[in-house]
């Protein structure tokens, strides 16, 4: 897969990785605190980035702060390496930091992601950076910031189950399918960014470091390697991940997270892997085997 | 009327008070707020606080329920385990735990006390979930049970409180508070803003629940009829002072302080 790794050319007009050194230092200090208190939201002085809020400004600031010259960067958007957001951010860091970029999961040392964790299991030396729109899991029920901070501080999380209760009362099962709240290290309730709940079990005891950045809300938080992350649930309605009857139309995978595509006006469906690199690599393997 | 329940206990078992209030003071200005309030509240007793607008009733209730630290004075609460807890020297975590387990607070406006965005069942179940109940069936059962106890059709368990009438919302708020079987409930004008027939039903329901669950209640009201129906004992407040205390019937039938006399005589007789 080495051909996917592009040769970097750094634009000398920018400071390394766009942000100035003081800003990166400030973000690293906040990151150290976040890693020390797993799941705790650390405020940081979020900067303007050259793209709109909601496009991954939080994740990009964290990436900029942790990127070194010999890092290899992978960026995914909904699992795909080739969508506009992913391509733009990858090119942004290739230009401003001159780092190597890749689409291969095992080759990457830093993976910035929007809404997915790669299917291929992560390794101990990798860092995942999540783009988070709304870092506060209690916000839906408690609009006051002062109050939510107190609730986190006092471990007062009874209301989290109110949301799950409402789901069961309305739909008969827990219908929350993304941004599914988790308890980190039996202390802080955390919003794992809008990853599908399919990916929640991958957070638990992961060997990789997980960093979460919310640019608009100016918060960051972290899950250090090998930290217990449990999804909230009820005794008689335990946590479950999505399952599909179908398998991927391209690579035939039964295990991966599938996207539903409507391919004609008659509503014909096709299901394909959301993780494009995983899918492409499986197809290549199958061709080699033949 | 049932004068305070202590009288019914055998003399050999002295009943300890549930709440001990001493010299409670919070003043916003001269005679604005409340000052020098002391009383004991016993288990199962209903204490009414009456007085005109601005006499400090609601300030006193906020102080008692741990929402507003006083400038002077102390509140002692005897927990289920018999230990005394000084409310304002306890940590905020302890105060919160108390407020959502052994205490309840019924707001005047049910919109302040309910979560308007989630269903009636979730409103009732919230306290249980906060106490660690993680069984959906159990929460559902408690919801259905309490809806029927407060005379709301259990079929409406999944409806949002905003689709309820004012009286139903108030009853839902009461259910939400009583689900954790508290020992002490604070009520701030629970029947204010309801029409007379709904008020009567709500009072009837409250009286039944209070007797049945052996609740201690501190109820703030400006309506003497409410006080007469519910309260065992009354405190009359005026300009931040408690001017008279005594058994409800005693105060309403034979008021001693000039202000109490004025208050009682100004009730309109239909």
XYZ file of C-alpha atoms in Angstrom:
560
model
C 0.000 0.000 0.000
C 3.069 2.220 -0.153
C 1.895 3.877 -3.342
C -0.863 5.538 -1.306
C 1.697 7.419 0.761
C 2.315 10.713 -0.990
C 5.609 12.563 -1.027
C 5.264 15.681 1.153
C 6.138 19.212 -0.003
C 6.019 21.772 2.784
C 5.050 25.386 2.124
C 7.658 27.463 4.023
C 5.298 30.443 4.297
C 3.466 28.698 7.127
C 4.721 27.828 10.585
C 5.004 24.059 10.982
C 1.445 22.662 11.013
C -0.154 26.094 10.566
C -0.585 27.074 14.239
C 2.094 29.163 15.983
C 4.293 27.500 18.596
C 2.648 29.216 21.607
C -0.782 27.987 20.560
C 0.465 24.448 20.069
C 2.109 24.550 23.486
C -1.157 25.729 25.060
C -3.056 22.898 23.391
C -0.443 20.344 24.484
C -0.764 21.521 28.089
C -4.538 21.071 27.881
C -3.991 17.642 26.298
C -1.752 16.549 29.167
C -4.485 17.473 31.605
C -7.087 15.656 29.507
C -4.980 12.496 29.428
C -4.412 12.723 33.187
C -8.177 12.888 33.853
C -9.761 10.492 31.346
C -13.078 11.758 29.997
C -12.845 15.181 31.639
C -13.523 18.125 29.324
C -10.650 20.602 29.393
C -11.345 24.104 28.072
C -8.713 25.462 25.707
C -8.185 28.680 23.786
C -9.533 27.507 20.448
C -8.143 29.421 17.478
C -9.714 30.411 14.199
C -8.828 27.854 11.569
C -9.024 28.546 7.832
C -12.268 26.582 7.486
C -15.714 26.869 9.076
C -16.749 25.495 12.464
C -18.283 22.085 12.005
C -15.716 21.047 9.421
C -13.281 19.681 11.960
C -11.564 22.751 13.424
C -11.260 21.121 16.852
C -9.702 17.957 15.503
C -7.342 19.957 13.266
C -6.029 22.020 16.172
C -5.239 18.873 18.146
C -3.607 17.288 15.099
C -1.537 20.437 14.549
C -0.427 20.393 18.195
C 0.699 16.757 18.261
C 2.081 16.405 14.717
C 5.839 15.820 14.364
C 7.886 16.000 11.178
C 8.116 12.215 10.803
C 4.457 11.457 11.565
C 2.258 9.807 8.957
C -1.238 11.270 8.809
C -4.475 9.593 7.790
C -7.744 11.509 7.663
C -11.149 9.858 7.358
C -14.617 11.298 7.027
C -17.433 8.828 7.762
C -14.854 6.080 7.265
C -13.892 7.278 3.782
C -10.442 8.527 2.821
C -11.591 10.154 -0.399
C -14.345 12.582 0.585
C -13.925 16.357 0.354
C -13.379 16.937 4.070
C -10.810 14.145 4.398
C -8.903 15.102 1.255
C -8.824 18.807 2.185
C -7.545 18.248 5.710
C -4.928 15.764 4.497
C -3.707 18.242 1.887
C -3.768 21.050 4.443
C -1.307 19.244 6.712
C 0.781 17.966 3.812
C 1.220 21.574 2.708
C 1.650 23.300 6.092
C 3.605 20.598 7.923
C 5.107 18.629 5.064
C 4.171 15.379 6.798
C 3.624 12.162 4.896
C -0.022 11.224 4.416
C -1.506 7.825 3.884
C -4.784 6.025 3.470
C -3.493 2.906 5.159
C -4.627 2.429 8.750
C -1.639 0.429 10.103
C 0.894 2.789 8.480
C -0.581 5.956 9.994
C 0.735 7.304 13.289
C -1.961 9.978 13.613
C -5.502 9.360 12.376
C -7.892 12.300 12.361
C -11.448 11.098 12.049
C -14.947 12.322 11.644
C -17.579 9.843 12.868
C -15.745 6.506 12.537
C -13.042 4.372 14.102
C -11.239 2.276 11.447
C -12.240 -1.394 11.212
C -8.594 -2.500 11.341
C -7.561 -2.702 14.990
C -5.388 0.122 16.237
C -1.886 -0.270 17.658
C -0.129 1.085 20.692
C 1.825 3.797 18.901
C -1.156 5.309 17.098
C -3.158 8.393 18.068
C -6.795 8.885 17.069
C -8.011 12.490 16.832
C -11.790 12.958 16.815
C -13.676 15.970 15.512
C -16.396 16.693 18.055
C -19.391 18.939 17.373
C -20.908 18.807 20.858
C -18.676 17.653 23.710
C -21.254 17.868 26.508
C -23.297 14.661 26.885
C -25.571 16.293 29.479
C -26.468 19.254 27.276
C -29.638 17.714 25.842
C -31.274 17.757 29.248
C -29.430 20.525 31.059
C -28.894 23.763 29.127
C -26.880 25.459 31.887
C -23.114 25.110 31.608
C -22.612 25.837 35.330
C -25.036 23.078 36.181
C -23.500 20.485 33.839
C -20.033 21.180 35.265
C -21.381 20.692 38.778
C -23.053 17.476 37.691
C -19.745 16.169 36.283
C -17.884 17.263 39.402
C -20.352 15.587 41.761
C -20.747 12.455 39.652
C -24.447 13.294 39.378
C -25.332 11.334 36.239
C -28.879 10.135 36.906
C -30.269 12.148 34.013
C -28.126 10.300 31.454
C -30.418 7.325 31.774
C -33.464 9.543 31.253
C -32.497 9.811 27.589
C -32.152 6.046 27.233
C -35.468 5.582 29.087
C -37.157 7.914 26.604
C -35.756 5.867 23.733
C -37.151 2.616 25.079
C -40.497 4.237 25.928
C -40.799 5.662 22.404
C -39.213 2.984 20.213
C -39.177 -0.136 22.366
C -35.386 -0.301 22.310
C -32.458 2.078 22.796
C -32.614 3.916 19.489
C -29.649 6.219 20.093
C -27.317 5.009 17.361
C -24.526 7.570 17.366
C -22.906 9.786 20.023
C -23.931 7.025 22.429
C -22.878 8.130 25.948
C -20.095 6.200 27.632
C -18.651 6.064 31.123
C -14.866 6.500 31.087
C -12.867 4.747 33.787
C -15.995 4.544 35.977
C -15.906 8.273 36.590
C -16.778 10.685 33.768
C -19.664 10.359 31.361
C -18.379 11.259 27.910
C -19.825 11.906 24.490
C -17.657 9.797 22.178
C -18.290 12.293 19.314
C -20.788 11.210 16.674
C -19.215 7.810 16.041
C -21.868 5.126 15.511
C -22.444 3.028 18.609
C -21.024 0.199 16.493
C -17.613 1.721 17.270
C -18.151 2.175 21.032
C -16.677 -1.240 21.970
C -13.482 -0.279 20.082
C -12.893 2.520 22.613
C -12.733 0.076 25.507
C -9.171 -0.923 26.480
C -7.869 0.335 23.151
C -4.055 0.325 22.862
C -4.183 3.651 20.973
C -4.473 7.102 22.519
C -7.817 8.787 21.781
C -8.015 12.589 21.667
C -11.242 14.530 21.162
C -11.354 18.172 20.069
C -14.384 20.462 19.814
C -13.448 23.657 17.977
C -16.624 25.647 18.347
C -17.116 24.706 21.998
C -13.363 25.040 22.673
C -13.118 21.817 24.677
C -10.879 18.817 24.434
C -10.847 15.491 26.223
C -9.060 12.195 25.993
C -9.192 8.465 26.572
C -5.673 7.189 27.367
C -4.616 3.730 26.160
C -6.056 0.751 28.036
C -8.842 2.666 29.763
C -12.174 1.068 30.532
C -14.945 2.640 28.478
C -18.436 1.271 29.074
C -21.601 2.240 27.235
C -24.527 3.180 29.458
C -27.527 0.838 29.395
C -30.300 -0.814 31.392
C -30.162 -4.291 32.955
C -33.107 -5.473 30.878
C -32.094 -3.493 27.776
C -28.358 -4.088 27.483
C -26.115 -2.146 25.108
C -26.096 -3.618 21.595
C -24.358 -2.602 18.397
C -25.968 -2.392 14.971
C -26.134 -5.586 12.904
C -26.829 -6.016 9.217
C -28.538 -8.841 7.349
C -26.553 -7.872 4.254
C -22.842 -8.038 3.618
C -20.672 -5.527 1.770
C -21.446 -5.498 -1.973
C -17.789 -4.848 -2.821
C -15.722 -6.980 -0.444
C -18.381 -9.224 1.087
C -17.502 -8.333 4.683
C -19.976 -9.354 7.402
C -18.127 -7.674 10.235
C -17.793 -4.067 9.133
C -20.064 -1.048 9.495
C -22.156 -0.793 6.324
C -23.472 2.291 4.526
C -26.746 1.997 2.671
C -26.669 3.377 -0.871
C -29.741 3.928 -3.013
C -28.528 3.367 -6.538
C -31.546 4.078 -8.761
C -34.948 5.778 -8.765
C -36.668 2.474 -7.934
C -35.007 2.515 -4.529
C -32.643 -0.416 -5.065
C -30.339 -0.657 -2.067
C -26.714 -1.598 -1.889
C -24.685 -1.943 1.235
C -20.976 -1.143 1.212
C -18.304 -0.810 3.902
C -18.092 2.688 5.329
C -14.338 2.186 5.893
C -13.021 2.520 2.331
C -9.416 1.481 3.031
C -10.569 -1.678 4.854
C -12.807 -2.537 1.899
C -10.153 -1.847 -0.771
C -7.569 -3.869 1.132
C -9.923 -6.861 1.423
C -10.652 -6.731 -2.307
C -6.901 -6.663 -3.042
C -6.338 -9.650 -0.754
C -9.124 -11.593 -2.445
C -7.597 -10.851 -5.874
C -4.163 -11.987 -4.684
C -5.647 -15.217 -3.340
C -7.154 -15.972 -6.715
C -57.688 18.419 62.841
C -54.925 16.270 64.032
C -52.636 18.223 66.341
C -49.020 17.206 65.810
C -48.391 13.519 65.828
C -46.023 13.559 68.795
C -48.979 13.682 71.107
C -50.057 10.234 69.933
C -46.745 8.567 70.675
C -46.395 6.699 73.978
C -44.549 8.856 76.489
C -41.781 6.279 76.937
C -40.511 6.767 73.362
C -39.490 10.393 72.952
C -39.597 11.319 69.267
C -36.626 13.210 67.974
C -37.276 16.064 65.578
C -36.485 15.630 61.888
C -35.403 19.180 61.296
C -33.943 21.588 63.816
C -33.801 25.213 62.731
C -32.032 27.801 64.868
C -31.865 31.551 64.353
C -32.027 31.307 60.581
C -31.343 34.683 58.982
C -30.932 36.031 55.495
C -31.639 39.704 54.917
C -31.605 41.498 51.595
C -32.336 44.803 53.330
C -34.034 46.133 56.415
C -36.832 43.624 57.189
C -36.482 42.143 53.685
C -35.870 38.407 53.777
C -36.230 36.475 56.993
C -34.535 36.678 60.364
C -34.306 34.867 63.658
C -36.394 31.868 62.642
C -36.186 28.860 64.955
C -38.382 25.788 65.063
C -38.373 21.982 65.252
C -40.175 19.833 62.736
C -41.176 16.320 63.761
C -41.659 13.281 61.499
C -45.111 13.229 59.946
C -45.831 16.831 60.831
C -47.128 19.428 58.381
C -45.912 22.952 59.044
C -47.604 25.803 57.220
C -45.901 29.133 56.677
C -48.374 31.930 55.974
C -47.987 35.643 55.484
C -48.399 38.403 52.946
C -46.331 38.811 49.787
C -42.793 39.908 50.578
C -42.920 38.686 54.162
C -40.021 36.274 53.587
C -41.913 32.993 53.215
C -40.195 31.896 50.039
C -36.773 33.028 51.245
C -37.252 30.903 54.328
C -38.230 27.924 52.182
C -35.139 28.331 49.981
C -32.958 28.469 53.091
C -34.607 25.387 54.571
C -34.287 23.352 51.391
C -30.577 24.000 51.005
C -30.826 26.208 47.941
C -29.622 29.443 49.504
C -26.956 29.688 52.211
C -28.079 31.767 55.215
C -26.140 34.678 56.695
C -26.608 33.312 60.182
C -28.117 30.323 61.903
C -28.119 26.584 61.372
C -30.307 23.798 60.063
C -29.890 20.298 61.432
C -31.438 17.327 59.656
C -31.710 13.852 61.161
C -31.135 11.335 58.374
C -32.628 7.860 57.976
C -29.668 6.445 59.892
C -30.386 8.740 62.849
C -27.258 10.854 62.291
C -27.591 14.617 62.496
C -26.380 16.542 59.499
C -25.687 20.270 59.561
C -27.082 21.291 56.202
C -24.779 24.154 55.347
C -21.561 22.676 56.667
C -22.198 19.502 54.650
C -20.659 19.250 51.188
C -22.661 20.194 48.127
C -22.643 16.534 47.056
C -24.306 15.529 50.334
C -26.885 18.304 50.026
C -27.739 17.229 46.474
C -28.044 13.594 47.442
C -30.392 14.622 50.234
C -32.488 16.762 47.900
C -33.074 13.937 45.457
C -33.517 11.097 47.938
C -34.894 11.918 51.372
C -36.275 15.334 50.424
C -38.630 16.645 47.815
C -39.427 20.112 46.534
C -42.718 20.965 44.882
C -42.440 24.233 42.987
C -45.272 26.692 42.615
C -44.946 26.518 38.846
C -44.771 22.873 37.758
C -42.701 23.955 34.743
C -39.828 24.749 37.121
C -40.010 21.373 38.806
C -40.594 19.135 35.792
C -38.447 18.336 32.800
C -40.764 19.559 30.094
C -38.858 17.909 27.259
C -39.197 14.312 28.424
C -42.231 12.105 29.021
C -44.201 11.793 32.244
C -42.706 8.357 32.889
C -39.157 9.665 32.557
C -40.000 12.542 34.895
C -41.164 10.112 37.533
C -38.271 7.720 36.963
C -35.520 10.327 37.089
C -34.991 10.218 40.843
C -34.893 6.435 40.798
C -32.350 6.466 37.976
C -30.266 8.978 39.917
C -30.332 6.523 42.809
C -28.968 3.806 40.553
C -32.052 1.884 39.434
C -30.994 0.426 36.088
C -33.975 -1.798 35.376
C -36.380 -0.452 32.768
C -39.303 -2.633 33.875
C -38.948 -1.443 37.437
C -38.863 2.221 36.358
C -41.878 1.686 34.143
C -43.764 -0.011 36.965
C -43.000 2.846 39.340
C -44.157 5.339 36.707
C -47.483 3.586 36.145
C -48.028 3.120 39.847
C -47.393 6.755 40.689
C -49.482 8.111 37.845
C -52.479 6.234 39.190
C -51.675 7.334 42.744
C -51.878 10.968 41.681
C -54.994 10.249 39.615
C -53.494 10.639 36.150
C -54.522 8.093 33.515
C -51.574 5.631 33.324
C -52.072 5.518 29.535
C -50.514 8.966 29.421
C -47.161 7.744 30.736
C -45.412 8.457 27.429
C -46.936 11.894 26.900
C -44.944 15.061 27.390
C -45.876 17.158 30.422
C -46.640 20.109 28.169
C -49.677 18.261 26.865
C -51.014 18.044 30.449
C -53.319 20.569 32.088
C -51.979 22.763 34.892
C -53.497 20.600 37.610
C -52.145 17.424 36.028
C -48.679 18.946 35.750
C -48.778 19.832 39.423
C -49.851 16.288 40.314
C -47.102 14.901 38.084
C -44.597 17.078 39.909
C -45.820 15.678 43.208
C -45.470 12.105 41.909
C -41.952 12.871 40.674
C -41.000 14.028 44.154
C -42.672 11.261 46.094
C -41.352 8.347 44.019
C -38.135 8.141 46.036
C -40.225 7.911 49.259
C -38.861 11.102 50.803
C -39.305 11.881 54.496
C -39.529 15.619 54.112
C -41.174 17.616 51.333
C -41.079 21.368 50.786
C -43.965 22.927 48.913
C -44.089 26.459 47.600
C -47.726 27.433 47.015
C -48.544 24.072 45.407
C -52.085 25.139 44.586
C -51.293 28.654 43.362
C -52.472 29.330 39.841
C -55.011 26.503 39.787
C -58.740 27.046 39.630
C -60.789 26.369 42.721
C -62.197 22.933 41.881
C -58.780 21.657 40.735
C -57.282 23.138 43.914
C -59.753 21.221 46.034
C -58.928 17.922 44.314
C -55.207 18.528 44.602
C -55.518 19.376 48.291
C -57.565 16.268 48.887
C -54.930 14.170 47.132
C -52.087 15.840 49.021
C -53.773 15.344 52.351
C -54.280 11.668 51.606
C -50.680 11.142 50.501
C -49.230 13.037 53.442
C -51.152 10.926 55.938
C -50.558 7.674 54.099
C -46.799 8.132 53.638
C -46.269 9.814 57.009
C -44.492 12.730 55.340
C -43.134 15.764 57.103
C -44.060 18.793 55.023
C -43.148 22.455 55.095
C -45.735 24.259 53.004
C -45.649 27.928 52.088
C -48.973 29.466 51.210
C -50.840 32.738 51.363
C -54.137 30.874 51.244
C -55.449 30.248 54.753
C -57.931 27.659 53.485
C -55.023 25.566 52.180
C -53.270 25.990 55.513
C -56.348 24.895 57.440
C -56.797 21.784 55.308
C -53.201 20.591 55.317
C -51.192 22.046 58.150
C -50.929 20.790 61.719
C -49.018 23.830 62.815
C -48.751 27.363 61.445
C -46.102 30.043 61.435
C -47.278 33.542 60.600
C -44.615 35.747 59.015
C -44.570 39.473 58.570
C -41.724 41.743 57.500
C -39.091 38.979 57.849
C -40.150 38.039 61.410
C -42.202 35.115 62.628
C -44.914 36.913 64.554
C -46.929 33.963 65.780
C -46.677 30.168 65.850
C -49.103 27.573 67.081
C -51.537 24.843 66.154
C -53.454 25.658 62.988
C -56.895 25.728 64.557
C -55.625 27.771 67.448
C -54.187 30.439 65.168
C -57.065 30.539 62.732
C -59.803 30.517 65.399
C -58.098 32.589 68.051
C -55.281 34.682 66.584
C -53.262 36.595 69.189
C -50.972 38.869 67.218
C -52.641 41.898 65.604
C -51.268 40.930 62.200
C -52.627 37.372 62.484
C -55.985 38.829 63.443
C -55.893 41.046 60.378
C -54.894 38.124 58.169
C -57.658 35.874 59.464
C -60.334 38.561 59.320
C -59.425 39.540 55.761
C -60.406 36.153 54.329
C -63.454 36.583 52.115
C -66.421 34.494 53.161
C -68.442 33.323 50.180
